[in-house]
């Protein structure tokens, strides 16, 4: 059914839509469609970048033993706690 529309049929549909909705409404609708396509492309690109980062992280070699990994994680935790722990102030 849709295979037989052709160019004259598409032009007729375009004219009917233009008459029904007006030039301003159709133009704003096309602007919104363009913004949607741009947002979709950005989302796909961000998803691909996130996937690539996860693949790189998974490919990184891990420590020699679980004990070394645990020690490194504990050192990072201690460093982070040192950054947020208030320093003692002497109020004499």
PDB file of C-alpha atoms in Angstrom:
ATOM      1  CA  UNK A   1       0.000   0.000   0.000  1.00  0.00           C
ATOM      2  CA  UNK A   2       2.703   2.524   0.963  1.00  0.00           C
ATOM      3  CA  UNK A   3       4.884   1.486  -1.964  1.00  0.00           C
ATOM      4  CA  UNK A   4       2.601   3.264  -4.455  1.00  0.00           C
ATOM      5  CA  UNK A   5       2.553   6.747  -2.861  1.00  0.00           C
ATOM      6  CA  UNK A   6       5.222   8.309  -5.074  1.00  0.00           C
ATOM      7  CA  UNK A   7       6.224  11.966  -5.357  1.00  0.00           C
ATOM      8  CA  UNK A   8       2.750  13.389  -6.167  1.00  0.00           C
ATOM      9  CA  UNK A   9       1.268  11.636  -3.136  1.00  0.00           C
ATOM     10  CA  UNK A  10       3.992  12.981  -0.849  1.00  0.00           C
ATOM     11  CA  UNK A  11       3.473  16.505  -2.162  1.00  0.00           C
ATOM     12  CA  UNK A  12      -0.277  16.213  -1.579  1.00  0.00           C
ATOM     13  CA  UNK A  13       0.313  15.033   2.002  1.00  0.00           C
ATOM     14  CA  UNK A  14       2.753  17.918   2.607  1.00  0.00           C
ATOM     15  CA  UNK A  15       0.227  20.481   1.292  1.00  0.00           C
ATOM     16  CA  UNK A  16      -2.578  19.057   3.460  1.00  0.00           C
ATOM     17  CA  UNK A  17      -0.367  19.130   6.578  1.00  0.00           C
ATOM     18  CA  UNK A  18       0.682  22.700   5.796  1.00  0.00           C
ATOM     19  CA  UNK A  19      -2.928  23.819   5.341  1.00  0.00           C
ATOM     20  CA  UNK A  20      -4.121  22.084   8.501  1.00  0.00           C
ATOM     21  CA  UNK A  21      -1.361  23.195  10.877  1.00  0.00           C
ATOM     22  CA  UNK A  22       0.049  26.360   9.312  1.00  0.00           C
ATOM     23  CA  UNK A  23       3.575  27.321   8.453  1.00  0.00           C
ATOM     24  CA  UNK A  24       4.605  28.373  11.974  1.00  0.00           C
ATOM     25  CA  UNK A  25       3.430  25.165  13.617  1.00  0.00           C
ATOM     26  CA  UNK A  26       5.113  22.950  11.009  1.00  0.00           C
ATOM     27  CA  UNK A  27       8.356  24.920  11.272  1.00  0.00           C
ATOM     28  CA  UNK A  28       8.442  24.661  15.073  1.00  0.00           C
ATOM     29  CA  UNK A  29       7.643  20.952  14.829  1.00  0.00           C
ATOM     30  CA  UNK A  30      10.562  20.404  12.452  1.00  0.00           C
ATOM     31  CA  UNK A  31      12.824  22.355  14.834  1.00  0.00           C
ATOM     32  CA  UNK A  32      11.814  20.045  17.678  1.00  0.00           C
ATOM     33  CA  UNK A  33      12.455  17.001  15.484  1.00  0.00           C
ATOM     34  CA  UNK A  34      15.936  18.362  14.719  1.00  0.00           C
ATOM     35  CA  UNK A  35      16.656  18.892  18.427  1.00  0.00           C
ATOM     36  CA  UNK A  36      15.476  15.356  19.146  1.00  0.00           C
ATOM     37  CA  UNK A  37      17.769  13.896  16.502  1.00  0.00           C
ATOM     38  CA  UNK A  38      20.704  15.903  17.879  1.00  0.00           C
ATOM     39  CA  UNK A  39      19.994  14.725  21.434  1.00  0.00           C
ATOM     40  CA  UNK A  40      19.720  11.128  20.230  1.00  0.00           C
ATOM     41  CA  UNK A  41      23.080  11.318  18.441  1.00  0.00           C
ATOM     42  CA  UNK A  42      24.692  12.865  21.535  1.00  0.00           C
ATOM     43  CA  UNK A  43      23.246  10.101  23.720  1.00  0.00           C
ATOM     44  CA  UNK A  44      24.534   7.393  21.397  1.00  0.00           C
ATOM     45  CA  UNK A  45      27.996   8.994  21.350  1.00  0.00           C
ATOM     46  CA  UNK A  46      28.061   9.324  25.154  1.00  0.00           C
ATOM     47  CA  UNK A  47      26.982   5.701  25.530  1.00  0.00           C
ATOM     48  CA  UNK A  48      29.711   4.533  23.166  1.00  0.00           C
ATOM     49  CA  UNK A  49      32.313   6.601  25.054  1.00  0.00           C
ATOM     50  CA  UNK A  50      31.157   5.147  28.373  1.00  0.00           C
ATOM     51  CA  UNK A  51      31.348   1.638  26.933  1.00  0.00           C
ATOM     52  CA  UNK A  52      34.886   2.296  25.649  1.00  0.00           C
ATOM     53  CA  UNK A  53      35.992   3.611  29.070  1.00  0.00           C
ATOM     54  CA  UNK A  54      34.547   0.544  30.783  1.00  0.00           C
ATOM     55  CA  UNK A  55      36.334  -1.732  28.321  1.00  0.00           C
ATOM     56  CA  UNK A  56      39.625   0.087  28.947  1.00  0.00           C
ATOM     57  CA  UNK A  57      39.154  -0.205  32.715  1.00  0.00           C
ATOM     58  CA  UNK A  58      38.428  -3.919  32.383  1.00  0.00           C
ATOM     59  CA  UNK A  59      41.574  -4.391  30.287  1.00  0.00           C
ATOM     60  CA  UNK A  60      43.836  -2.724  32.863  1.00  0.00           C
ATOM     61  CA  UNK A  61      45.977  -5.206  34.732  1.00  0.00           C
ATOM     62  CA  UNK A  62      45.096  -5.707  38.361  1.00  0.00           C
ATOM     63  CA  UNK A  63      47.565  -6.039  41.232  1.00  0.00           C
ATOM     64  CA  UNK A  64      49.708  -9.093  41.855  1.00  0.00           C
ATOM     65  CA  UNK A  65      47.497 -10.337  44.641  1.00  0.00           C
ATOM     66  CA  UNK A  66      44.206  -9.472  46.327  1.00  0.00           C
ATOM     67  CA  UNK A  67      46.185  -8.321  49.384  1.00  0.00           C
ATOM     68  CA  UNK A  68      47.983  -5.678  47.297  1.00  0.00           C
ATOM     69  CA  UNK A  69      44.680  -4.514  45.843  1.00  0.00           C
ATOM     70  CA  UNK A  70      43.151  -4.303  49.331  1.00  0.00           C
ATOM     71  CA  UNK A  71      46.161  -2.365  50.643  1.00  0.00           C
ATOM     72  CA  UNK A  72      45.955   0.080  47.731  1.00  0.00           C
ATOM     73  CA  UNK A  73      42.212   0.564  48.322  1.00  0.00           C
ATOM     74  CA  UNK A  74      42.801   1.134  52.060  1.00  0.00           C
ATOM     75  CA  UNK A  75      45.505   3.716  51.297  1.00  0.00           C
ATOM     76  CA  UNK A  76      43.151   5.551  48.925  1.00  0.00           C
ATOM     77  CA  UNK A  77      40.407   5.499  51.566  1.00  0.00           C
ATOM     78  CA  UNK A  78      42.772   6.860  54.214  1.00  0.00           C
ATOM     79  CA  UNK A  79      43.894   9.625  51.837  1.00  0.00           C
ATOM     80  CA  UNK A  80      40.285  10.564  51.085  1.00  0.00           C
ATOM     81  CA  UNK A  81      39.424  10.642  54.798  1.00  0.00           C
ATOM     82  CA  UNK A  82      42.448  12.830  55.490  1.00  0.00           C
ATOM     83  CA  UNK A  83      41.156  15.308  52.931  1.00  0.00           C
ATOM     84  CA  UNK A  84      37.776  15.711  54.644  1.00  0.00           C
ATOM     85  CA  UNK A  85      38.792  15.374  58.308  1.00  0.00           C
ATOM     86  CA  UNK A  86      38.928  18.784  60.001  1.00  0.00           C
ATOM     87  CA  UNK A  87      42.306  19.798  61.314  1.00  0.00           C
ATOM     88  CA  UNK A  88      42.563  20.495  65.013  1.00  0.00           C
ATOM     89  CA  UNK A  89      42.625  24.171  65.839  1.00  0.00           C
ATOM     90  CA  UNK A  90      44.080  25.374  69.071  1.00  0.00           C
ATOM     91  CA  UNK A  91      41.691  27.848  70.736  1.00  0.00           C
ATOM     92  CA  UNK A  92      43.460  28.738  73.941  1.00  0.00           C
TER      93      UNK A  92
END
